Tab-separated table of C-alpha atoms in Angstrom:
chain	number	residue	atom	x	y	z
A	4	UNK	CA	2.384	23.206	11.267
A	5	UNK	CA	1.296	19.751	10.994
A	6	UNK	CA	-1.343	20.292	8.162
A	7	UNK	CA	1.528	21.500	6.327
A	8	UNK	CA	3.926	19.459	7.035
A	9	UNK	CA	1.498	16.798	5.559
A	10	UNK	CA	0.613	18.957	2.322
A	11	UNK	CA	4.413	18.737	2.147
A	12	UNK	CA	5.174	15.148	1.624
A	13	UNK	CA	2.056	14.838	-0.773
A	14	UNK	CA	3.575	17.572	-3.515
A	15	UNK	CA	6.848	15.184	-2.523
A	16	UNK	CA	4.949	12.291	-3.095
A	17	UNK	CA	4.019	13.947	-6.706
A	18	UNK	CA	7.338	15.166	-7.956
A	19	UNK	CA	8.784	11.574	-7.560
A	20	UNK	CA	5.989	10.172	-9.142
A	21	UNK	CA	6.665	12.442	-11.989
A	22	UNK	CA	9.933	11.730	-12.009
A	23	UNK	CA	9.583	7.892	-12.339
A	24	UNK	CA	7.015	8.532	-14.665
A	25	UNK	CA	9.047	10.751	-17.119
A	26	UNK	CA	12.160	8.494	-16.631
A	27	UNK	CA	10.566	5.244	-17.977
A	28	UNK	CA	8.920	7.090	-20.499
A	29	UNK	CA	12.395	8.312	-22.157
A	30	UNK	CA	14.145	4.915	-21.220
A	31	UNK	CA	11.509	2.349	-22.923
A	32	UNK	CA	12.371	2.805	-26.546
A	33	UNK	CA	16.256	2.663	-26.319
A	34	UNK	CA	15.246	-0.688	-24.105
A	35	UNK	CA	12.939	-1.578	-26.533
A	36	UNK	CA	15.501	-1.651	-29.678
A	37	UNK	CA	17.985	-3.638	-27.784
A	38	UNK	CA	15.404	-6.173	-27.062
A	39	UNK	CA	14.653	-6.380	-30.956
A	40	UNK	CA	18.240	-5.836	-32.234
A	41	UNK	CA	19.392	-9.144	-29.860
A	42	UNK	CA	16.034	-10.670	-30.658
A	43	UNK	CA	15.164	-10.763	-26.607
A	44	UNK	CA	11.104	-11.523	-27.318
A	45	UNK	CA	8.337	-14.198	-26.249
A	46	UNK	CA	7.862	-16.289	-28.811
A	47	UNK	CA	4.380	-17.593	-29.715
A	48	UNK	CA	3.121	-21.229	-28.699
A	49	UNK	CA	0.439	-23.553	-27.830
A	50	UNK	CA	-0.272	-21.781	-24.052
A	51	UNK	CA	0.516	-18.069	-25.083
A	52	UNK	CA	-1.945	-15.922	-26.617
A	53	UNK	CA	-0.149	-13.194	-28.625
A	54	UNK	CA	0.570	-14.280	-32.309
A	55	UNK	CA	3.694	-13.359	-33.268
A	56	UNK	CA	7.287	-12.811	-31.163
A	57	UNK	CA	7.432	-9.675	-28.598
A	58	UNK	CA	10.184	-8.064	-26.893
A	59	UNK	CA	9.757	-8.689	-23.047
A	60	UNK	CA	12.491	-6.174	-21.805
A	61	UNK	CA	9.352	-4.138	-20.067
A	62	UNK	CA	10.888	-4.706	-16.582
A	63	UNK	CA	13.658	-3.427	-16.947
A	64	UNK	CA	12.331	0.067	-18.138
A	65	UNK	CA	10.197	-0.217	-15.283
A	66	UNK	CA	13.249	-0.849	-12.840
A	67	UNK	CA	15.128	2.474	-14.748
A	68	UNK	CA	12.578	4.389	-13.355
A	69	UNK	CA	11.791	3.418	-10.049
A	70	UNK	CA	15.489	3.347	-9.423
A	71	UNK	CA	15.537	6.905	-10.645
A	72	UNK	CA	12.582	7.984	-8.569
A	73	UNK	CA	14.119	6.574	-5.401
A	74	UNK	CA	17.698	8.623	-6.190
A	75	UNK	CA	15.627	11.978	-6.111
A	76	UNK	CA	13.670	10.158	-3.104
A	77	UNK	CA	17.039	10.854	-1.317
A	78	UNK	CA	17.108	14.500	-1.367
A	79	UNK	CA	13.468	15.037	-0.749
A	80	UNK	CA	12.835	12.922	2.002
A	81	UNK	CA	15.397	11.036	4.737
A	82	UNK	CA	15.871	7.155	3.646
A	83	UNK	CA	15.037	4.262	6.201
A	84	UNK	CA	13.829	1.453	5.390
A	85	UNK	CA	14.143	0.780	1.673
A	86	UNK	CA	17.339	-0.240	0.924
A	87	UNK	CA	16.549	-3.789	1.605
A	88	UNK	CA	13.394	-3.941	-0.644
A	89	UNK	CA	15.732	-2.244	-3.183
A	90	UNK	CA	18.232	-4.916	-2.998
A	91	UNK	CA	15.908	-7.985	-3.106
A	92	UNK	CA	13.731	-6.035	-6.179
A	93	UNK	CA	17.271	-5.992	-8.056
A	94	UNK	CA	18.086	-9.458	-7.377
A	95	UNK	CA	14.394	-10.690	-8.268
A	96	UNK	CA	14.669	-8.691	-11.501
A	97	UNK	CA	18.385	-10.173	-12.229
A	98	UNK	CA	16.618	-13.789	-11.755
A	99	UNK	CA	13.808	-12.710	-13.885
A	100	UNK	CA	15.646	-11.661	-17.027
A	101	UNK	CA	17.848	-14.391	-16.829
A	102	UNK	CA	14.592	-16.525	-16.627
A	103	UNK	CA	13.135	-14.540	-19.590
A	104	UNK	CA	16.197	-14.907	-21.453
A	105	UNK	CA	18.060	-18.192	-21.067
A	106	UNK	CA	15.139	-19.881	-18.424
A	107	UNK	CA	16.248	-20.854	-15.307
A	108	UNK	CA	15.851	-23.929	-14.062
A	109	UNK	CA	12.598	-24.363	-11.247
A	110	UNK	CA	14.156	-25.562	-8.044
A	111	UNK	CA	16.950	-22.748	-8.948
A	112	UNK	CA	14.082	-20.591	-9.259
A	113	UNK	CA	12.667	-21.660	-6.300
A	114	UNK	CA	15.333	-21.890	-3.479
A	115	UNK	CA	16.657	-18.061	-4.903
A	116	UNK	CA	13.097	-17.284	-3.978
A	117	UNK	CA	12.960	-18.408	-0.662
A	118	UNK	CA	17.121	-17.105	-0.298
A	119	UNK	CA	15.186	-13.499	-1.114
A	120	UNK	CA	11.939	-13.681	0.986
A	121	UNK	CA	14.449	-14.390	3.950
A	122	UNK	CA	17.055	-11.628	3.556
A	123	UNK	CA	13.911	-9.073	2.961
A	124	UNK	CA	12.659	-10.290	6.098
A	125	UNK	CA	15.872	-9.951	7.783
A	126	UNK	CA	17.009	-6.619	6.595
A	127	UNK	CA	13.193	-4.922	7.333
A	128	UNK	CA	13.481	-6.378	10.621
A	129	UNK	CA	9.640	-6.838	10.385
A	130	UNK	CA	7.103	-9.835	8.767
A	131	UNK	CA	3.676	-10.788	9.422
A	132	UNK	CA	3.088	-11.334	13.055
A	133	UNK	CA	0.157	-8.928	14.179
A	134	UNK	CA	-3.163	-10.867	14.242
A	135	UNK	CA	-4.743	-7.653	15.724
A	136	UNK	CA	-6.964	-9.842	18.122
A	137	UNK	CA	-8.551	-12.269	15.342
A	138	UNK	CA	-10.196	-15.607	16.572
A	139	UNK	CA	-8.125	-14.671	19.601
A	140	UNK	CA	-5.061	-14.222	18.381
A	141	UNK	CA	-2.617	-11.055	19.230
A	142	UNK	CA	0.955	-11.124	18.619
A	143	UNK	CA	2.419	-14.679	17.216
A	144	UNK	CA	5.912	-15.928	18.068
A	145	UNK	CA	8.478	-15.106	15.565
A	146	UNK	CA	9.757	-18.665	13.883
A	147	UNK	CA	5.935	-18.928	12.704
A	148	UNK	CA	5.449	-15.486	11.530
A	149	UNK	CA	8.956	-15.480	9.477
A	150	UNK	CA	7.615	-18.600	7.924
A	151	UNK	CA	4.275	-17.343	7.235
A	152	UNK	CA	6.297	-14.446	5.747
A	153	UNK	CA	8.006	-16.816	3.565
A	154	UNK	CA	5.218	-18.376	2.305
A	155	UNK	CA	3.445	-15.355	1.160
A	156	UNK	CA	6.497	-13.676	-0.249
A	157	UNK	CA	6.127	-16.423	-2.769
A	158	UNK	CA	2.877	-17.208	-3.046
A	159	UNK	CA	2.586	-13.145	-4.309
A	160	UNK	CA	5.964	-13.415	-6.426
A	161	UNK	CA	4.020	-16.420	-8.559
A	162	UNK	CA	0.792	-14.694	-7.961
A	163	UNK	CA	1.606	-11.422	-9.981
A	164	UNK	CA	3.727	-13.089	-12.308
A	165	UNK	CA	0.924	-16.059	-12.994
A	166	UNK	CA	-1.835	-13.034	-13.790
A	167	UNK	CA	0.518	-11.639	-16.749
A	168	UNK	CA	-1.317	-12.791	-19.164
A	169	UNK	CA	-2.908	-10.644	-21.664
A	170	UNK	CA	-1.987	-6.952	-22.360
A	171	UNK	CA	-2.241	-4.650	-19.381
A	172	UNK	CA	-3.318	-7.100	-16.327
A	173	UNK	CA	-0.768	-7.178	-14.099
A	174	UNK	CA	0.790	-3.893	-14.595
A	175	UNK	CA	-3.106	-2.078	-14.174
A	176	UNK	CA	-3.173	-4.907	-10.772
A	177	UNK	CA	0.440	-3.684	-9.506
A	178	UNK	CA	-0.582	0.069	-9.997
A	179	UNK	CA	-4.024	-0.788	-8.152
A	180	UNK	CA	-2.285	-2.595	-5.255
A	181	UNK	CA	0.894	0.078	-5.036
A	182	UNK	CA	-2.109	2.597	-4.783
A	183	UNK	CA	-4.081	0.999	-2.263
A	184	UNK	CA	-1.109	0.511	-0.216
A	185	UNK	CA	0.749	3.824	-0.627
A	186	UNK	CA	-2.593	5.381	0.872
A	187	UNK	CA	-2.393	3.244	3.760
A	188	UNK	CA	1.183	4.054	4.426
A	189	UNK	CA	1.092	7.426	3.713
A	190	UNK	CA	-1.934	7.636	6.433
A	191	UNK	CA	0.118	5.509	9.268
A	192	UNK	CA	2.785	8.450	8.524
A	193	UNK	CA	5.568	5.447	7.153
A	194	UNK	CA	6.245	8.290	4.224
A	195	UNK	CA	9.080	5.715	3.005
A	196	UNK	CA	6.751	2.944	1.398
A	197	UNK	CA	4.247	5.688	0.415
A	198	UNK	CA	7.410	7.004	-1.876
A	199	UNK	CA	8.140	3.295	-2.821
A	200	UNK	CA	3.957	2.997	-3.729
A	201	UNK	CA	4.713	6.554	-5.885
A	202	UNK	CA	7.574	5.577	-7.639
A	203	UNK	CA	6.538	2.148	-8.863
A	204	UNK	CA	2.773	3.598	-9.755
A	205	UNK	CA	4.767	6.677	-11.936
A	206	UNK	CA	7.071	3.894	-13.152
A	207	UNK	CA	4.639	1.228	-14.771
A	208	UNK	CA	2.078	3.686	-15.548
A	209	UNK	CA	3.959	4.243	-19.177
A	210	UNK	CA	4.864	0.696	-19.631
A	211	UNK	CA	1.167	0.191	-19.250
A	212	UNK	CA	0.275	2.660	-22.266
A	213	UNK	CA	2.473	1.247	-24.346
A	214	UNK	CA	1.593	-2.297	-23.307
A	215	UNK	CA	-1.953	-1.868	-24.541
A	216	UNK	CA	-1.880	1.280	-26.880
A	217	UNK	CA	1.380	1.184	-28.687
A	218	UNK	CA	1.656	-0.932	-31.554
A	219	UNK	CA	5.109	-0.285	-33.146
A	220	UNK	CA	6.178	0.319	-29.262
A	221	UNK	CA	4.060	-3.184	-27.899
A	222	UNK	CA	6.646	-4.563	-25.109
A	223	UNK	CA	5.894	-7.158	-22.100
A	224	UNK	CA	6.923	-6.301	-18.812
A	225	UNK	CA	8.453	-9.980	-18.391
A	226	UNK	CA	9.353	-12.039	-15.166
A	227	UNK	CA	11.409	-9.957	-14.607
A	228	UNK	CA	9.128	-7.142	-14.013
A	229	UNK	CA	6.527	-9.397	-12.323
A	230	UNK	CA	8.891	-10.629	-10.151
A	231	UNK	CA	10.613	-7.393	-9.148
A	232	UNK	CA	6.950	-5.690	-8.455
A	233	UNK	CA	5.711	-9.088	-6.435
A	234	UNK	CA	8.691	-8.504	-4.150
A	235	UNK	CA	7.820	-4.703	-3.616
A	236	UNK	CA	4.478	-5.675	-3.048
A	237	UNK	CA	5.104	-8.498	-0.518
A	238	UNK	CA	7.518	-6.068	1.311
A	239	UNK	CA	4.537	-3.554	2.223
A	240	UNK	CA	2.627	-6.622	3.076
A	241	UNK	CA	5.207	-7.074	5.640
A	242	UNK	CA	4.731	-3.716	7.019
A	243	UNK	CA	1.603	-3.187	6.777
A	244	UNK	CA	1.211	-6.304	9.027
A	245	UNK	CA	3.778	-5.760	11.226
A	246	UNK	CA	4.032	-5.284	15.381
A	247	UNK	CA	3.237	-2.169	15.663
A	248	UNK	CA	2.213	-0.477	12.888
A	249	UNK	CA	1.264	3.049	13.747
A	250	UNK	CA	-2.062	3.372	12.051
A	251	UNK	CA	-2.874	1.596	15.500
A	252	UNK	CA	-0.993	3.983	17.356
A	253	UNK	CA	-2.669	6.981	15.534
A	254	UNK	CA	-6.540	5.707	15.413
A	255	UNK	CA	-6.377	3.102	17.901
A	256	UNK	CA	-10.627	3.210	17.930
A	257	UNK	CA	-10.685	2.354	13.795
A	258	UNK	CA	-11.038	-1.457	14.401
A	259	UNK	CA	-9.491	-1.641	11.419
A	260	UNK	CA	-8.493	-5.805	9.705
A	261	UNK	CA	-5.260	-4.844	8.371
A	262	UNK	CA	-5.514	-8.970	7.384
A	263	UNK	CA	-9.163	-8.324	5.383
A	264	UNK	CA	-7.579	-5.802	3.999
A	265	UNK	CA	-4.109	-6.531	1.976
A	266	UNK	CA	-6.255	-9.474	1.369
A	267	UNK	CA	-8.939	-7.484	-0.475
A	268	UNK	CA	-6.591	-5.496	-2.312
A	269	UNK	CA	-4.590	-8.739	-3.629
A	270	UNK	CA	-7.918	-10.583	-3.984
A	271	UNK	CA	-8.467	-11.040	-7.719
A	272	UNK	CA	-4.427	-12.565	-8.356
A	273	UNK	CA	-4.346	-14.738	-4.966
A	274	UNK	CA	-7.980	-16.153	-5.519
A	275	UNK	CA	-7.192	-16.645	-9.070
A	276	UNK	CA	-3.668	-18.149	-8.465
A	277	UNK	CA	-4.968	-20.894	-5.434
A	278	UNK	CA	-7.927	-21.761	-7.843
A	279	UNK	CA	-5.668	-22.879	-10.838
A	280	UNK	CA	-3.460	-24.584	-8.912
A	281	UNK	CA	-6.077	-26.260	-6.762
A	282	UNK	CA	-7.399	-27.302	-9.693
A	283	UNK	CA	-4.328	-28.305	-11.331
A	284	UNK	CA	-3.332	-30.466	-8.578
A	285	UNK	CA	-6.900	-32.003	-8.188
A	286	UNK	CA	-6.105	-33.394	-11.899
A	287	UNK	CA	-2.753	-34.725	-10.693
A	288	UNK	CA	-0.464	-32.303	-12.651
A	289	UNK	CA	1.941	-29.772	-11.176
A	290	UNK	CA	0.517	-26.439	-9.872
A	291	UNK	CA	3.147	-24.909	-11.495
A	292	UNK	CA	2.668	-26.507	-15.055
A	293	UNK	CA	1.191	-23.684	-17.211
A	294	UNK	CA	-1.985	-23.867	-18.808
A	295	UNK	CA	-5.036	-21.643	-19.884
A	296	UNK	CA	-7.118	-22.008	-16.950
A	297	UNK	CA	-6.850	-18.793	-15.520
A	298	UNK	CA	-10.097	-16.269	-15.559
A	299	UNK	CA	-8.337	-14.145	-18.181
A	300	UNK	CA	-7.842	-17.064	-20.193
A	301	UNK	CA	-11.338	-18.297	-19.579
A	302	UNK	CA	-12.833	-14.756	-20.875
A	303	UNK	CA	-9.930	-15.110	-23.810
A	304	UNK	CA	-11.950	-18.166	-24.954
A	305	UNK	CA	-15.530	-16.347	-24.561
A	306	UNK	CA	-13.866	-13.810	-27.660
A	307	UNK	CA	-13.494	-11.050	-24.852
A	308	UNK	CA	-10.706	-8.080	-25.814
A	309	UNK	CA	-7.544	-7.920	-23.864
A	310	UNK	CA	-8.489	-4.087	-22.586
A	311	UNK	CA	-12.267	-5.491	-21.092
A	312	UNK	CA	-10.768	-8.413	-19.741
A	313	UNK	CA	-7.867	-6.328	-17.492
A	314	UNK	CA	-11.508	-3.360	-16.714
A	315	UNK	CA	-13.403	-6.725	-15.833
A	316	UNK	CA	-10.986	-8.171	-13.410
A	317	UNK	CA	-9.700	-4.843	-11.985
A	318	UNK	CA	-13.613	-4.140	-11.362
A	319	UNK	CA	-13.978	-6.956	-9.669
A	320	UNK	CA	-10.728	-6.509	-7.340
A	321	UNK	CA	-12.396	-2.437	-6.514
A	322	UNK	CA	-16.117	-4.445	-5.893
A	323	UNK	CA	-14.075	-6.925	-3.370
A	324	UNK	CA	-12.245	-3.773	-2.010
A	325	UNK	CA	-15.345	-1.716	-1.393
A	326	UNK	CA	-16.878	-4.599	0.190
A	327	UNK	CA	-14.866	-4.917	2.953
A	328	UNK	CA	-14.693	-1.310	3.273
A	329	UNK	CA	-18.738	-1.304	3.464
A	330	UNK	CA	-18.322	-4.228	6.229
A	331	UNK	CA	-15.914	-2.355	8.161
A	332	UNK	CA	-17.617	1.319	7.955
A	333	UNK	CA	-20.637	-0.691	9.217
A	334	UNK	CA	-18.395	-2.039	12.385
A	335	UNK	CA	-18.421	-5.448	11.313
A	336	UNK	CA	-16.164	-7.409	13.670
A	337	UNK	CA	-12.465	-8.318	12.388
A	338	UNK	CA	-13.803	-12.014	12.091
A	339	UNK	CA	-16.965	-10.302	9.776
A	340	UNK	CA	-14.552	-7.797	7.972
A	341	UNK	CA	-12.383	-11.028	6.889
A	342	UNK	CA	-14.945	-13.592	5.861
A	343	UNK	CA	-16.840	-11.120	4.191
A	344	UNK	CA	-14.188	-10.197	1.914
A	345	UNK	CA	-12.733	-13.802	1.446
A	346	UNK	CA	-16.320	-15.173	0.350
A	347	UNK	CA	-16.742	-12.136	-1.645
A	348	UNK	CA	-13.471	-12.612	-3.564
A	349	UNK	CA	-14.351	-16.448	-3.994
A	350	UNK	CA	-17.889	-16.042	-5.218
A	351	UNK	CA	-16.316	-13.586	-7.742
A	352	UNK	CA	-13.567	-15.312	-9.070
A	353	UNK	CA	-14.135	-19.616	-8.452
A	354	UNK	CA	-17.399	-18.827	-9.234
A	355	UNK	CA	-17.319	-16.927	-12.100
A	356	UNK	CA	-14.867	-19.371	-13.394
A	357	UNK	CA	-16.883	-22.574	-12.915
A	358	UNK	CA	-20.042	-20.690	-14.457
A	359	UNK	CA	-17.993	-20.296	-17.378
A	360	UNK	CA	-16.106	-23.078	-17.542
A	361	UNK	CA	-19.607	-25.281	-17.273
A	362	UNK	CA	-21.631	-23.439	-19.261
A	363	UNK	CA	-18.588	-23.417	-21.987
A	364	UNK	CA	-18.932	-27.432	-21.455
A	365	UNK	CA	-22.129	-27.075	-22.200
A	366	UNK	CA	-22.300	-24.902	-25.181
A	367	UNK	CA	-25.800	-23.569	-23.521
A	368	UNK	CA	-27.969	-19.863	-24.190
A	369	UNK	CA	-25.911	-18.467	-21.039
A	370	UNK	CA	-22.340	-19.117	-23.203
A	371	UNK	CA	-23.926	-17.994	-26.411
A	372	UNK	CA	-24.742	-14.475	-24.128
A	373	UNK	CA	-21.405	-14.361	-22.883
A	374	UNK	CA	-19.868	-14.539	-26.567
A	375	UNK	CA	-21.968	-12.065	-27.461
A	376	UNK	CA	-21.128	-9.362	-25.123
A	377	UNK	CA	-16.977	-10.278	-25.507
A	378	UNK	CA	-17.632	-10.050	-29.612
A	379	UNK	CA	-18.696	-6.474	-28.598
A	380	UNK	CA	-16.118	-5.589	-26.186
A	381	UNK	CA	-13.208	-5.177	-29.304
A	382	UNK	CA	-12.396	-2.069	-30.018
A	383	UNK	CA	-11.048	-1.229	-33.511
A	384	UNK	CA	-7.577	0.313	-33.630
A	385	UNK	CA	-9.259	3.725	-35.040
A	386	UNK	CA	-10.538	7.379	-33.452
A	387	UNK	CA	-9.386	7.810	-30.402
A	388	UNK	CA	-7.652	4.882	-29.815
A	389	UNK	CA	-5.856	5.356	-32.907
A	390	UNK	CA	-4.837	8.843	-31.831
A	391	UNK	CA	-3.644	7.522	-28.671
A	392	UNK	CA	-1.521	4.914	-30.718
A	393	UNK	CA	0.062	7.460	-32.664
A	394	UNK	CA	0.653	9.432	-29.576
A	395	UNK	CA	2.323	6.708	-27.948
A	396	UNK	CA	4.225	4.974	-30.629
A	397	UNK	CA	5.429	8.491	-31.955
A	398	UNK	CA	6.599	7.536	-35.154
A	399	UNK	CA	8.752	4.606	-33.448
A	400	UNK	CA	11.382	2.713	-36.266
A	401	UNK	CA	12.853	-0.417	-35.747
């Protein structure tokens, strides 16, 4: 009864990612002529790299459909917990639009932020406060662990919303992370942030293939969308690092880092995030004052495509992934598990970056290599690619 009880909530677990999926895909072009008829679009300039204005109403197609998915979510499975990540995800996307739209001011920005982080917190009635034993540490008292919850609420807010930068990096990222995630919940049995992991994977899936496919149909998901998907993120952070989470409960012997491992999954954005603002702040300048100092932007300048820049980075998030896995299947310690994966994720992404950033300085063989191989990672917009345009804009008109 049990085995199917499981195989039950997986072909659940399907049907509202279907749903979600289907949903955004028949809400994005009506969204998508608004945002051109009221001339809603990201306009070119020094910092951005896309050339001419584009609409940047993608969250909000997004949104449609994981609000959609969760309505069905109702009748297929009994709602707990998700009403409060609903609630800040609509508020963070409100704030976002009205960012992308009429830009809000920072410190407005900033203390709505921390407003949001603290009513999620409140209304899950969980944050991070399970250490699971590291350097000692078990269960830490509340005050610090609502803080600590605060902190990384908006450290993964910026973080997601800081990595949208060329076509198809943070949604591919989200969908990674939501998957990642989803499998972990859906193995502690919390079946309720498994659906939200569904929904949100069906949901940006088609923004994603008309992010980097469509042509007529090109839309970006805005901070609106990055916001609303950090927040759904950081609340199955929360859970997943909770008390008592019941993966504990259920394989007490795993001797599994639930800490080395959200931290794996988020590696690439948080390592990439702390590195430009480390360095920002090192050259006495805000570390939120925008620049082109990210990795993306770094492999933009090396004459890398958009699409091998989003497989590089997601490759190297997977490699960071697996190599905590590797640590942990070998039963590396929880100390081992977590400084195996944080020095994996550094070497990968501050080091990459400095290689390139000094060997750009430079101008040496290494840089010429590196141009070489991004000058042959474009792909023309013909064959299959051009099928899948075609297939995806589907005769679109303005």
């Amino acid at each position: 009864m049990e085995f199917i009880s499981e195989l039950s909530y997986k072909y659940r677990l399907i049907a509202l990612f279907l749903i979600s999926f289907i949903s955004t895909m028949i809400v994005f072009k009506p969204i998508l002529r608004i945002a051109i008829k009221k001339d809603i679009v990201d306009n070119p300039d020094a910092r951005k790299l896309q050339k001419k204005p584009v609409p940047v109403m993608g969250g909000i197609a997004v949104f449609f459909g994981i609000m959609v998915g969760l309505c069905f979510y109702k009748t297929m499975i009994s709602y707990t917990a998700l009403f409060p990540v609903v609630s800040a995800m609509t508020i963070m996307m409100y704030l976002g639009c009205m960012d992308d739209i009429l830009s809000v001011r920072a410190d407005t920005r900033f203390g709505l932020e921390i407003l949001v982080a603290a009513t999620l917190i409140f209304g899950l009635k969980c944050h991070i406060c399970n250490f699971q034993g590291l350097w000692g540490i078990d269960i830490i008292p509340s005050a610090i662990g609502a803080a600590l919850s605060v902190l990384t609420f908006l450290g993964l807010v910026n973080a997601i919303n800081m990595i949208d930068g060329v076509d198809g990096l943070s949604s591919a990222f989200c969908v990674l992370i939501f998957g990642c995630f989803g499998i972990f919940c859906f193995l502690s049995r919390d079946y309720s942030f498994a659906v939200l992991s569904a929904v949100c994977i069906g949901a940006l899936l088609p923004f994603f293939l008309h992010n980097v496919f469509g042509y007529t149909t090109k839309m970006f998901i805005g901070d609106g969308g990055t916001m609303m998907m950090g927040t759904a993120i950081s609340a199955m952070v929360f859970v997943i690092l909770r008390e008592n989470n019941a993966i504990e409960v259920l394989q007490p012997e795993l001797d599994f880092s639930r800490i080395a491992f959200v931290i794996a999954v988020l590696s690439m954005p948080v390592a990439d995030t702390l590195r430009v603002m480390f360095c920002r702040m090192a050259h006495k300048k805000s570390p939120f004052e925008a620049d082109k100092t990210h990795l993306h932007h770094l492999f933009v300048a090396a004459g890398f495509s958009y699409i091998s820049i989003t497989m590089i980075e997601i490759a190297m998030d997977i490699f960071v992934i697996a190599a905590f896995l590797l640590t942990w299947w070998l039963g590396g310690s929880l100390e081992m598990q977590l400084y195996i994966t944080v020095g994996v994720a550094a070497l990968l992404n501050w080091g990459l970056a400095a290689v390139l950033v000094v060997s750009a300085k430079k101008d040496d063989k290494l840089y010429h290599g590196v141009k070489y191989i991004g000058s042959h990672s474009h792909v023309e917009r013909r064959g299959l690619w051009l099928k899948v345009q075609h297939l995806i804009d589907n005769k679109f008109e303005k």
